[in-house]
């Protein structure tokens, strides 16, 4: 079986599991365990691990394509997958030495789900600083980490955790530490009852334990060097693919409804209907074009931290969040109360609307616009990536 065929079969299995449980997972704010189990058993979690380590050998384009497809069925499942891939790529690119030699084949099997622990109560989701100390002693790091949001934290097999470096003298000297589940004691410190993204089960957690000191990803205190080329771009590309997939899936269901069951409600020759459909489709095509261009720019530049590329990556996140939610809002208006607002509709547009409302808040658009404003002032010649 070819690699492409194997990936296709894996995605189909995950899609089937996600579709079977999406409504219940959203209703109860439960983690999509069946979908994650399918990702593990098919090895899909190893998609972005290089083939020489036993992984799928995929790139950013593969991440986008798979995330888009998953989000058409369940945006929470797509976000879980995309965020896991962000963690995997951080390990692939920045882990080194004997630890990397041990870890990459494990990740390549595709049955290890990685969760991200980067939020803190005092700083929110700001990545480049930390308030959490770690103690180094006799070749081990002692972790005591309190995080208000850990997506899928109760179900992860391992974690990438941001902390201050042991000898840090400023809040910006942040390390990224890998910890297996069996190296930690986990305490869930609250529930998860959000408006949307309900199946991500992003609960508050405290993680304590001791890990070998060589389980730091990258240089100690140098997490900033991982954020610019890897963490930031992978997050914004993966999130944007999930938002776009959710919106395109919703539009597809609406179009089938108009063509089939909805002929008594909709007149396919209506100028108002056609104009509204054109606006929705136009928003999604614009996001898709920006997403694909950003992937090409990130893969093609020797320096992802270059201001023009950083501006593009941040703009992708902002515009994808705004345009996909605006498209969902217009789709609600288009199909009306019964199919746009009621939870009982088979179009489940109401769920997509709730999910996409989170997009601008998931690492706030306002924060990225402030960064882009400062970057714009530095680029007087207006170089476009």
mmCIF file of C-alpha atoms in Angstrom:
data_model
loop_
_atom_site.group_PDB
_atom_site.id
_atom_site.type_symbol
_atom_site.label_atom_id
_atom_site.label_comp_id
_atom_site.label_asym_id
_atom_site.label_seq_id
_atom_site.Cartn_x
_atom_site.Cartn_y
_atom_site.Cartn_z
ATOM 1 C CA UNK A 1 0.000 0.000 0.000
ATOM 2 C CA UNK A 2 1.446 3.390 -1.006
ATOM 3 C CA UNK A 3 1.930 6.190 1.526
ATOM 4 C CA UNK A 4 -0.804 8.267 -0.105
ATOM 5 C CA UNK A 5 -3.250 5.358 -0.046
ATOM 6 C CA UNK A 6 -2.427 4.619 3.599
ATOM 7 C CA UNK A 7 -3.022 8.266 4.578
ATOM 8 C CA UNK A 8 -6.303 8.328 2.677
ATOM 9 C CA UNK A 9 -7.525 5.210 4.453
ATOM 10 C CA UNK A 10 -6.469 6.650 7.802
ATOM 11 C CA UNK A 11 -8.315 9.914 7.226
ATOM 12 C CA UNK A 12 -11.455 8.047 6.180
ATOM 13 C CA UNK A 13 -11.410 6.031 9.413
ATOM 14 C CA UNK A 14 -10.988 9.150 11.525
ATOM 15 C CA UNK A 15 -13.759 10.928 9.617
ATOM 16 C CA UNK A 16 -16.140 8.033 10.221
ATOM 17 C CA UNK A 17 -15.384 8.009 13.944
ATOM 18 C CA UNK A 18 -15.724 11.798 14.182
ATOM 19 C CA UNK A 19 -19.041 11.846 12.328
ATOM 20 C CA UNK A 20 -20.515 9.108 14.497
ATOM 21 C CA UNK A 21 -19.817 10.947 17.751
ATOM 22 C CA UNK A 22 -19.670 14.662 16.861
ATOM 23 C CA UNK A 23 -23.174 15.552 18.043
ATOM 24 C CA UNK A 24 -22.807 13.789 21.386
ATOM 25 C CA UNK A 25 -19.308 15.195 21.946
ATOM 26 C CA UNK A 26 -20.570 18.723 21.353
ATOM 27 C CA UNK A 27 -23.675 18.238 23.486
ATOM 28 C CA UNK A 28 -21.754 16.925 26.505
ATOM 29 C CA UNK A 29 -18.470 18.817 25.920
ATOM 30 C CA UNK A 30 -16.738 15.421 25.772
ATOM 31 C CA UNK A 31 -13.402 14.725 24.151
ATOM 32 C CA UNK A 32 -13.740 12.823 20.816
ATOM 33 C CA UNK A 33 -12.109 9.667 22.156
ATOM 34 C CA UNK A 34 -13.201 7.498 19.224
ATOM 35 C CA UNK A 35 -11.665 9.906 16.714
ATOM 36 C CA UNK A 36 -8.409 10.037 18.687
ATOM 37 C CA UNK A 37 -8.359 6.242 18.925
ATOM 38 C CA UNK A 38 -8.716 6.116 15.131
ATOM 39 C CA UNK A 39 -5.812 8.562 14.743
ATOM 40 C CA UNK A 40 -3.683 6.311 16.942
ATOM 41 C CA UNK A 41 -4.598 2.968 15.371
ATOM 42 C CA UNK A 42 -4.111 4.268 11.823
ATOM 43 C CA UNK A 43 -0.849 6.056 12.679
ATOM 44 C CA UNK A 44 -2.235 9.381 11.436
ATOM 45 C CA UNK A 45 -0.683 11.149 14.438
ATOM 46 C CA UNK A 46 2.710 10.439 12.837
ATOM 47 C CA UNK A 47 1.864 12.192 9.569
ATOM 48 C CA UNK A 48 4.471 14.951 9.950
ATOM 49 C CA UNK A 49 7.291 12.801 11.302
ATOM 50 C CA UNK A 50 9.968 12.220 8.616
ATOM 51 C CA UNK A 51 9.868 8.836 6.898
ATOM 52 C CA UNK A 52 13.393 7.964 8.098
ATOM 53 C CA UNK A 53 11.980 7.887 11.626
ATOM 54 C CA UNK A 54 9.025 5.724 10.621
ATOM 55 C CA UNK A 55 6.547 8.576 10.179
ATOM 56 C CA UNK A 56 4.354 9.654 7.308
ATOM 57 C CA UNK A 57 6.878 12.108 5.877
ATOM 58 C CA UNK A 58 4.201 14.750 5.354
ATOM 59 C CA UNK A 59 4.643 18.508 5.085
ATOM 60 C CA UNK A 60 2.599 21.634 5.724
ATOM 61 C CA UNK A 61 0.440 20.978 2.685
ATOM 62 C CA UNK A 62 -0.523 17.572 4.068
ATOM 63 C CA UNK A 63 -1.332 19.143 7.442
ATOM 64 C CA UNK A 64 -3.616 21.643 5.725
ATOM 65 C CA UNK A 65 -5.354 19.053 3.540
ATOM 66 C CA UNK A 66 -6.073 16.617 6.383
ATOM 67 C CA UNK A 67 -7.164 19.349 8.787
ATOM 68 C CA UNK A 68 -9.530 20.813 6.190
ATOM 69 C CA UNK A 69 -11.185 17.435 5.687
ATOM 70 C CA UNK A 70 -11.553 16.687 9.384
ATOM 71 C CA UNK A 71 -13.044 20.127 10.076
ATOM 72 C CA UNK A 72 -15.781 19.629 7.507
ATOM 73 C CA UNK A 73 -17.170 17.012 9.907
ATOM 74 C CA UNK A 74 -16.023 18.272 13.330
ATOM 75 C CA UNK A 75 -13.918 21.371 13.903
ATOM 76 C CA UNK A 76 -12.879 20.216 17.385
ATOM 77 C CA UNK A 77 -11.342 17.035 15.964
ATOM 78 C CA UNK A 78 -9.505 19.101 13.337
ATOM 79 C CA UNK A 79 -8.109 21.479 15.956
ATOM 80 C CA UNK A 80 -6.955 18.581 18.131
ATOM 81 C CA UNK A 81 -5.129 17.053 15.162
ATOM 82 C CA UNK A 82 -3.598 20.350 13.978
ATOM 83 C CA UNK A 83 -2.362 21.310 17.443
ATOM 84 C CA UNK A 84 -0.833 17.858 17.918
ATOM 85 C CA UNK A 85 0.993 18.285 14.611
ATOM 86 C CA UNK A 86 2.331 21.653 15.787
ATOM 87 C CA UNK A 87 3.891 19.891 18.779
ATOM 88 C CA UNK A 88 5.303 17.095 16.616
ATOM 89 C CA UNK A 89 6.987 19.513 14.215
ATOM 90 C CA UNK A 90 8.528 21.377 17.150
ATOM 91 C CA UNK A 91 10.107 18.105 18.277
ATOM 92 C CA UNK A 92 11.194 17.123 14.755
ATOM 93 C CA UNK A 93 12.876 20.456 14.075
ATOM 94 C CA UNK A 94 14.329 21.366 17.456
ATOM 95 C CA UNK A 95 15.031 18.220 19.491
ATOM 96 C CA UNK A 96 18.561 16.874 19.138
ATOM 97 C CA UNK A 97 21.049 14.401 20.502
ATOM 98 C CA UNK A 98 20.259 10.988 22.006
ATOM 99 C CA UNK A 99 16.864 12.198 23.236
ATOM 100 C CA UNK A 100 15.736 13.028 19.688
ATOM 101 C CA UNK A 101 17.076 9.684 18.465
ATOM 102 C CA UNK A 102 14.880 7.915 21.041
ATOM 103 C CA UNK A 103 11.786 10.088 20.703
ATOM 104 C CA UNK A 104 11.325 10.535 16.962
ATOM 105 C CA UNK A 105 10.794 6.822 16.189
ATOM 106 C CA UNK A 106 8.192 6.729 18.980
ATOM 107 C CA UNK A 107 6.331 9.674 17.435
ATOM 108 C CA UNK A 108 6.755 8.166 13.977
ATOM 109 C CA UNK A 109 4.583 5.195 14.948
ATOM 110 C CA UNK A 110 1.681 7.630 15.098
ATOM 111 C CA UNK A 111 0.132 6.398 18.338
ATOM 112 C CA UNK A 112 1.394 9.140 20.684
ATOM 113 C CA UNK A 113 -0.910 12.130 21.167
ATOM 114 C CA UNK A 114 0.972 15.283 22.224
ATOM 115 C CA UNK A 115 -0.757 18.082 24.139
ATOM 116 C CA UNK A 116 0.475 21.642 24.535
ATOM 117 C CA UNK A 117 0.874 23.306 27.940
ATOM 118 C CA UNK A 118 1.671 26.960 27.208
ATOM 119 C CA UNK A 119 -1.030 28.988 28.998
ATOM 120 C CA UNK A 120 -0.620 30.451 32.471
ATOM 121 C CA UNK A 121 -3.090 32.224 34.733
ATOM 122 C CA UNK A 122 -1.068 35.421 34.957
ATOM 123 C CA UNK A 123 -0.145 35.782 31.273
ATOM 124 C CA UNK A 124 -2.837 33.923 29.344
ATOM 125 C CA UNK A 125 -1.576 32.521 26.067
ATOM 126 C CA UNK A 126 1.457 34.795 25.635
ATOM 127 C CA UNK A 127 4.191 32.424 24.478
ATOM 128 C CA UNK A 128 7.375 34.415 25.028
ATOM 129 C CA UNK A 129 7.247 34.721 28.807
ATOM 130 C CA UNK A 130 6.585 32.470 31.765
ATOM 131 C CA UNK A 131 5.935 32.652 35.499
ATOM 132 C CA UNK A 132 6.472 28.929 36.128
ATOM 133 C CA UNK A 133 9.751 27.897 37.689
ATOM 134 C CA UNK A 134 11.449 24.531 37.343
ATOM 135 C CA UNK A 135 14.180 23.105 39.586
ATOM 136 C CA UNK A 136 17.188 21.238 38.194
ATOM 137 C CA UNK A 137 18.928 18.734 40.426
ATOM 138 C CA UNK A 138 21.103 15.695 39.726
ATOM 139 C CA UNK A 139 20.234 15.587 36.032
ATOM 140 C CA UNK A 140 16.486 15.953 36.463
ATOM 141 C CA UNK A 141 13.959 18.773 36.141
ATOM 142 C CA UNK A 142 11.224 19.084 38.754
ATOM 143 C CA UNK A 143 8.042 20.507 37.201
ATOM 144 C CA UNK A 144 5.075 22.055 38.977
ATOM 145 C CA UNK A 145 2.958 23.611 36.252
ATOM 146 C CA UNK A 146 -0.511 25.142 36.571
ATOM 147 C CA UNK A 147 -2.262 25.832 33.241
ATOM 148 C CA UNK A 148 -5.792 27.278 32.815
ATOM 149 C CA UNK A 149 -6.283 25.616 29.415
ATOM 150 C CA UNK A 150 -4.840 22.316 28.152
ATOM 151 C CA UNK A 151 -6.548 21.043 25.011
ATOM 152 C CA UNK A 152 -7.089 17.308 25.333
ATOM 153 C CA UNK A 153 -4.922 17.245 28.442
ATOM 154 C CA UNK A 154 -6.769 14.376 30.093
ATOM 155 C CA UNK A 155 -6.201 12.143 27.066
ATOM 156 C CA UNK A 156 -2.645 13.003 26.014
ATOM 157 C CA UNK A 157 0.190 10.495 26.031
ATOM 158 C CA UNK A 158 2.810 13.232 26.458
ATOM 159 C CA UNK A 159 3.076 17.000 26.831
ATOM 160 C CA UNK A 160 5.209 19.909 25.660
ATOM 161 C CA UNK A 161 5.370 22.265 28.633
ATOM 162 C CA UNK A 162 6.713 25.832 28.765
ATOM 163 C CA UNK A 163 8.541 26.840 31.941
ATOM 164 C CA UNK A 164 11.250 29.236 32.977
ATOM 165 C CA UNK A 165 14.740 27.846 32.506
ATOM 166 C CA UNK A 166 16.251 26.689 35.836
ATOM 167 C CA UNK A 167 18.736 29.577 35.911
ATOM 168 C CA UNK A 168 16.438 32.191 34.323
ATOM 169 C CA UNK A 169 17.012 35.822 35.262
ATOM 170 C CA UNK A 170 14.061 37.215 33.270
ATOM 171 C CA UNK A 171 10.526 36.055 32.395
ATOM 172 C CA UNK A 172 11.544 35.735 28.734
ATOM 173 C CA UNK A 173 14.030 32.889 29.340
ATOM 174 C CA UNK A 174 11.511 30.165 28.587
ATOM 175 C CA UNK A 175 12.242 26.481 27.972
ATOM 176 C CA UNK A 176 10.088 23.874 26.235
ATOM 177 C CA UNK A 177 10.093 20.574 28.138
ATOM 178 C CA UNK A 178 8.839 17.183 26.902
ATOM 179 C CA UNK A 179 7.169 15.013 29.524
ATOM 180 C CA UNK A 180 5.520 11.631 29.142
ATOM 181 C CA UNK A 181 2.260 11.026 30.905
ATOM 182 C CA UNK A 182 3.840 8.392 33.146
ATOM 183 C CA UNK A 183 6.429 10.954 34.316
ATOM 184 C CA UNK A 184 3.753 13.284 35.686
ATOM 185 C CA UNK A 185 0.984 13.490 38.227
ATOM 186 C CA UNK A 186 -2.047 15.113 36.600
ATOM 187 C CA UNK A 187 -4.768 17.040 38.400
ATOM 188 C CA UNK A 188 -7.800 18.439 36.584
ATOM 189 C CA UNK A 189 -8.697 21.699 38.319
ATOM 190 C CA UNK A 190 -11.989 22.640 36.720
ATOM 191 C CA UNK A 191 -14.529 21.896 34.039
ATOM 192 C CA UNK A 192 -15.018 22.888 30.406
ATOM 193 C CA UNK A 193 -18.366 24.394 29.390
ATOM 194 C CA UNK A 194 -17.633 26.820 26.539
ATOM 195 C CA UNK A 195 -19.835 28.229 23.783
ATOM 196 C CA UNK A 196 -17.990 26.409 21.003
ATOM 197 C CA UNK A 197 -14.980 24.095 20.498
ATOM 198 C CA UNK A 198 -16.705 21.990 23.122
ATOM 199 C CA UNK A 199 -15.173 18.657 22.170
ATOM 200 C CA UNK A 200 -11.610 19.973 22.576
ATOM 201 C CA UNK A 201 -12.163 19.606 26.351
ATOM 202 C CA UNK A 202 -9.544 22.258 27.109
ATOM 203 C CA UNK A 203 -9.589 21.898 30.886
ATOM 204 C CA UNK A 204 -7.426 23.603 33.523
ATOM 205 C CA UNK A 205 -4.730 21.265 34.832
ATOM 206 C CA UNK A 206 -1.837 21.056 37.242
ATOM 207 C CA UNK A 207 1.072 18.893 36.102
ATOM 208 C CA UNK A 208 3.791 17.878 38.551
ATOM 209 C CA UNK A 209 6.702 15.477 38.247
ATOM 210 C CA UNK A 210 10.362 14.927 37.441
ATOM 211 C CA UNK A 211 11.854 14.363 33.993
ATOM 212 C CA UNK A 212 15.432 13.870 32.759
ATOM 213 C CA UNK A 213 17.119 17.192 32.038
ATOM 214 C CA UNK A 214 17.817 16.176 28.423
ATOM 215 C CA UNK A 215 14.071 16.310 27.650
ATOM 216 C CA UNK A 216 14.285 20.037 26.882
ATOM 217 C CA UNK A 217 13.361 20.760 23.267
ATOM 218 C CA UNK A 218 15.881 23.219 21.837
ATOM 219 C CA UNK A 219 18.311 25.164 23.975
ATOM 220 C CA UNK A 220 17.285 25.860 27.593
ATOM 221 C CA UNK A 221 15.722 29.296 27.916
ATOM 222 C CA UNK A 222 15.516 29.713 24.118
ATOM 223 C CA UNK A 223 11.889 28.861 23.387
ATOM 224 C CA UNK A 224 11.716 32.140 21.440
ATOM 225 C CA UNK A 225 13.866 30.446 18.785
ATOM 226 C CA UNK A 226 11.150 27.785 18.393
ATOM 227 C CA UNK A 227 8.185 30.167 18.367
ATOM 228 C CA UNK A 228 9.127 32.276 15.341
ATOM 229 C CA UNK A 229 10.013 29.530 12.822
ATOM 230 C CA UNK A 230 7.754 26.740 14.088
ATOM 231 C CA UNK A 231 5.238 27.261 16.876
ATOM 232 C CA UNK A 232 3.655 30.434 15.525
ATOM 233 C CA UNK A 233 3.411 29.489 11.831
ATOM 234 C CA UNK A 234 2.206 25.934 12.558
ATOM 235 C CA UNK A 235 -0.468 27.219 14.930
ATOM 236 C CA UNK A 236 -1.798 29.846 12.553
ATOM 237 C CA UNK A 237 -1.704 27.582 9.507
ATOM 238 C CA UNK A 238 -3.336 24.674 11.349
ATOM 239 C CA UNK A 239 -6.021 26.792 13.002
ATOM 240 C CA UNK A 240 -6.831 28.551 9.742
ATOM 241 C CA UNK A 241 -7.217 25.224 7.947
ATOM 242 C CA UNK A 242 -9.613 24.049 10.660
ATOM 243 C CA UNK A 243 -11.713 27.221 10.446
ATOM 244 C CA UNK A 244 -11.803 27.089 6.662
ATOM 245 C CA UNK A 245 -12.727 23.409 6.680
ATOM 246 C CA UNK A 246 -15.603 24.005 9.101
ATOM 247 C CA UNK A 247 -16.971 26.837 6.955
ATOM 248 C CA UNK A 248 -16.604 24.971 3.649
ATOM 249 C CA UNK A 249 -18.296 21.917 5.102
ATOM 250 C CA UNK A 250 -21.211 24.066 6.235
ATOM 251 C CA UNK A 251 -21.545 25.679 2.808
ATOM 252 C CA UNK A 252 -21.458 22.279 1.112
ATOM 253 C CA UNK A 253 -24.290 20.989 3.294
ATOM 254 C CA UNK A 254 -26.322 24.114 2.568
ATOM 255 C CA UNK A 255 -25.840 23.747 -1.191
ATOM 256 C CA UNK A 256 -26.975 20.122 -1.084
ATOM 257 C CA UNK A 257 -29.987 21.169 0.972
ATOM 258 C CA UNK A 258 -30.935 23.915 -1.497
ATOM 259 C CA UNK A 259 -30.576 21.541 -4.449
ATOM 260 C CA UNK A 260 -32.476 18.691 -2.833
ATOM 261 C CA UNK A 261 -34.689 18.998 0.236
ATOM 262 C CA UNK A 262 -34.864 22.774 0.280
ATOM 263 C CA UNK A 263 -36.469 23.466 -3.103
ATOM 264 C CA UNK A 264 -39.725 24.391 -1.407
ATOM 265 C CA UNK A 265 -37.937 26.966 0.744
ATOM 266 C CA UNK A 266 -35.367 28.307 -1.717
ATOM 267 C CA UNK A 267 -35.637 29.521 -5.275
ATOM 268 C CA UNK A 268 -32.305 28.714 -6.990
ATOM 269 C CA UNK A 269 -32.927 31.595 -9.418
ATOM 270 C CA UNK A 270 -33.399 34.180 -6.637
ATOM 271 C CA UNK A 271 -30.989 37.082 -7.082
ATOM 272 C CA UNK A 272 -30.812 37.586 -3.302
ATOM 273 C CA UNK A 273 -29.944 33.927 -2.766
ATOM 274 C CA UNK A 274 -27.332 33.915 -5.523
ATOM 275 C CA UNK A 275 -25.735 37.133 -4.251
ATOM 276 C CA UNK A 276 -25.508 35.782 -0.702
ATOM 277 C CA UNK A 277 -24.023 32.507 -1.902
ATOM 278 C CA UNK A 278 -21.462 34.401 -3.979
ATOM 279 C CA UNK A 279 -20.371 36.468 -0.968
ATOM 280 C CA UNK A 280 -19.967 33.411 1.230
ATOM 281 C CA UNK A 281 -18.032 31.520 -1.432
ATOM 282 C CA UNK A 282 -15.869 34.567 -2.086
ATOM 283 C CA UNK A 283 -14.867 34.803 1.577
ATOM 284 C CA UNK A 284 -13.836 31.156 1.624
ATOM 285 C CA UNK A 285 -11.898 31.388 -1.635
ATOM 286 C CA UNK A 286 -9.982 34.383 -0.278
ATOM 287 C CA UNK A 287 -9.037 32.522 2.908
ATOM 288 C CA UNK A 288 -8.013 29.467 0.903
ATOM 289 C CA UNK A 289 -5.820 31.575 -1.383
ATOM 290 C CA UNK A 290 -4.158 33.285 1.589
ATOM 291 C CA UNK A 291 -3.683 29.961 3.374
ATOM 292 C CA UNK A 292 -2.055 28.271 0.374
ATOM 293 C CA UNK A 293 0.150 31.298 -0.296
ATOM 294 C CA UNK A 294 1.250 31.379 3.347
ATOM 295 C CA UNK A 295 2.183 27.692 3.259
ATOM 296 C CA UNK A 296 4.241 28.272 0.111
ATOM 297 C CA UNK A 297 5.919 31.342 1.623
ATOM 298 C CA UNK A 298 6.793 29.569 4.875
ATOM 299 C CA UNK A 299 8.161 26.532 3.043
ATOM 300 C CA UNK A 300 10.069 28.668 0.538
ATOM 301 C CA UNK A 301 11.816 31.183 2.784
ATOM 302 C CA UNK A 302 15.201 30.555 4.405
ATOM 303 C CA UNK A 303 14.134 32.715 7.368
ATOM 304 C CA UNK A 304 10.558 32.387 8.641
ATOM 305 C CA UNK A 305 11.340 35.035 11.269
ATOM 306 C CA UNK A 306 11.767 37.636 8.507
ATOM 307 C CA UNK A 307 9.278 40.493 9.157
ATOM 308 C CA UNK A 308 7.462 40.074 5.831
ATOM 309 C CA UNK A 309 6.835 36.385 6.500
ATOM 310 C CA UNK A 310 5.794 37.016 10.099
ATOM 311 C CA UNK A 311 3.362 39.689 8.895
ATOM 312 C CA UNK A 312 1.880 37.229 6.423
ATOM 313 C CA UNK A 313 1.537 34.416 8.975
ATOM 314 C CA UNK A 314 -0.151 36.701 11.500
ATOM 315 C CA UNK A 315 -2.419 38.202 8.848
ATOM 316 C CA UNK A 316 -3.500 34.713 7.802
ATOM 317 C CA UNK A 317 -4.712 33.980 11.323
ATOM 318 C CA UNK A 318 -6.546 37.308 11.641
ATOM 319 C CA UNK A 319 -8.238 37.162 8.241
ATOM 320 C CA UNK A 320 -9.114 33.466 8.451
ATOM 321 C CA UNK A 321 -10.732 34.022 11.848
ATOM 322 C CA UNK A 322 -12.706 37.031 10.659
ATOM 323 C CA UNK A 323 -13.731 35.781 7.237
ATOM 324 C CA UNK A 324 -14.717 32.239 8.231
ATOM 325 C CA UNK A 325 -16.895 33.487 11.079
ATOM 326 C CA UNK A 326 -18.409 36.161 8.825
ATOM 327 C CA UNK A 327 -19.197 33.433 6.283
ATOM 328 C CA UNK A 328 -20.910 31.347 8.970
ATOM 329 C CA UNK A 329 -22.914 34.376 10.085
ATOM 330 C CA UNK A 330 -24.050 35.005 6.505
ATOM 331 C CA UNK A 331 -24.967 31.331 6.117
ATOM 332 C CA UNK A 332 -27.218 31.551 9.179
ATOM 333 C CA UNK A 333 -29.011 34.500 7.585
ATOM 334 C CA UNK A 334 -29.214 32.647 4.295
ATOM 335 C CA UNK A 335 -30.960 29.493 5.545
ATOM 336 C CA UNK A 336 -32.997 31.140 8.298
ATOM 337 C CA UNK A 337 -34.145 30.169 11.767
ATOM 338 C CA UNK A 338 -34.913 26.469 11.295
ATOM 339 C CA UNK A 339 -31.678 25.410 9.632
ATOM 340 C CA UNK A 340 -29.383 28.223 10.730
ATOM 341 C CA UNK A 341 -30.230 28.633 14.394
ATOM 342 C CA UNK A 342 -31.817 25.451 15.736
ATOM 343 C CA UNK A 343 -29.588 22.686 17.060
ATOM 344 C CA UNK A 344 -31.869 20.012 15.624
ATOM 345 C CA UNK A 345 -31.060 20.891 11.998
ATOM 346 C CA UNK A 346 -29.114 18.187 10.108
ATOM 347 C CA UNK A 347 -27.001 21.006 8.659
ATOM 348 C CA UNK A 348 -25.589 21.615 12.200
ATOM 349 C CA UNK A 349 -24.781 25.182 11.173
ATOM 350 C CA UNK A 350 -25.515 26.345 14.715
ATOM 351 C CA UNK A 351 -22.564 24.276 15.973
ATOM 352 C CA UNK A 352 -20.263 25.610 13.266
ATOM 353 C CA UNK A 353 -21.302 29.169 14.130
ATOM 354 C CA UNK A 354 -20.453 28.601 17.794
ATOM 355 C CA UNK A 355 -17.161 26.924 16.968
ATOM 356 C CA UNK A 356 -16.051 29.687 14.622
ATOM 357 C CA UNK A 357 -16.887 32.419 17.124
ATOM 358 C CA UNK A 358 -13.819 31.247 19.040
ATOM 359 C CA UNK A 359 -11.454 31.880 16.131
ATOM 360 C CA UNK A 360 -10.681 35.538 16.833
ATOM 361 C CA UNK A 361 -10.136 34.730 20.529
ATOM 362 C CA UNK A 362 -7.802 31.776 20.011
ATOM 363 C CA UNK A 363 -4.621 33.834 20.515
ATOM 364 C CA UNK A 364 -6.467 37.132 20.223
ATOM 365 C CA UNK A 365 -6.584 38.962 16.901
ATOM 366 C CA UNK A 366 -5.976 42.267 18.715
ATOM 367 C CA UNK A 367 -2.659 40.954 20.055
ATOM 368 C CA UNK A 368 -1.535 39.908 16.564
ATOM 369 C CA UNK A 369 -2.597 43.240 15.047
ATOM 370 C CA UNK A 370 -0.419 45.065 17.578
ATOM 371 C CA UNK A 371 2.527 42.880 16.564
ATOM 372 C CA UNK A 372 1.832 43.451 12.878
ATOM 373 C CA UNK A 373 1.593 47.178 13.395
ATOM 374 C CA UNK A 374 5.057 47.216 14.949
ATOM 375 C CA UNK A 375 6.441 44.967 12.192
ATOM 376 C CA UNK A 376 4.937 47.242 9.533
ATOM 377 C CA UNK A 377 6.816 50.230 10.947
ATOM 378 C CA UNK A 378 10.056 48.283 10.585
ATOM 379 C CA UNK A 379 9.389 47.434 6.913
ATOM 380 C CA UNK A 380 9.485 50.855 5.255
ATOM 381 C CA UNK A 381 9.884 49.391 1.778
ATOM 382 C CA UNK A 382 6.785 47.174 2.279
ATOM 383 C CA UNK A 383 8.320 43.874 1.211
ATOM 384 C CA UNK A 384 5.633 41.292 0.505
ATOM 385 C CA UNK A 385 6.258 37.633 1.269
#
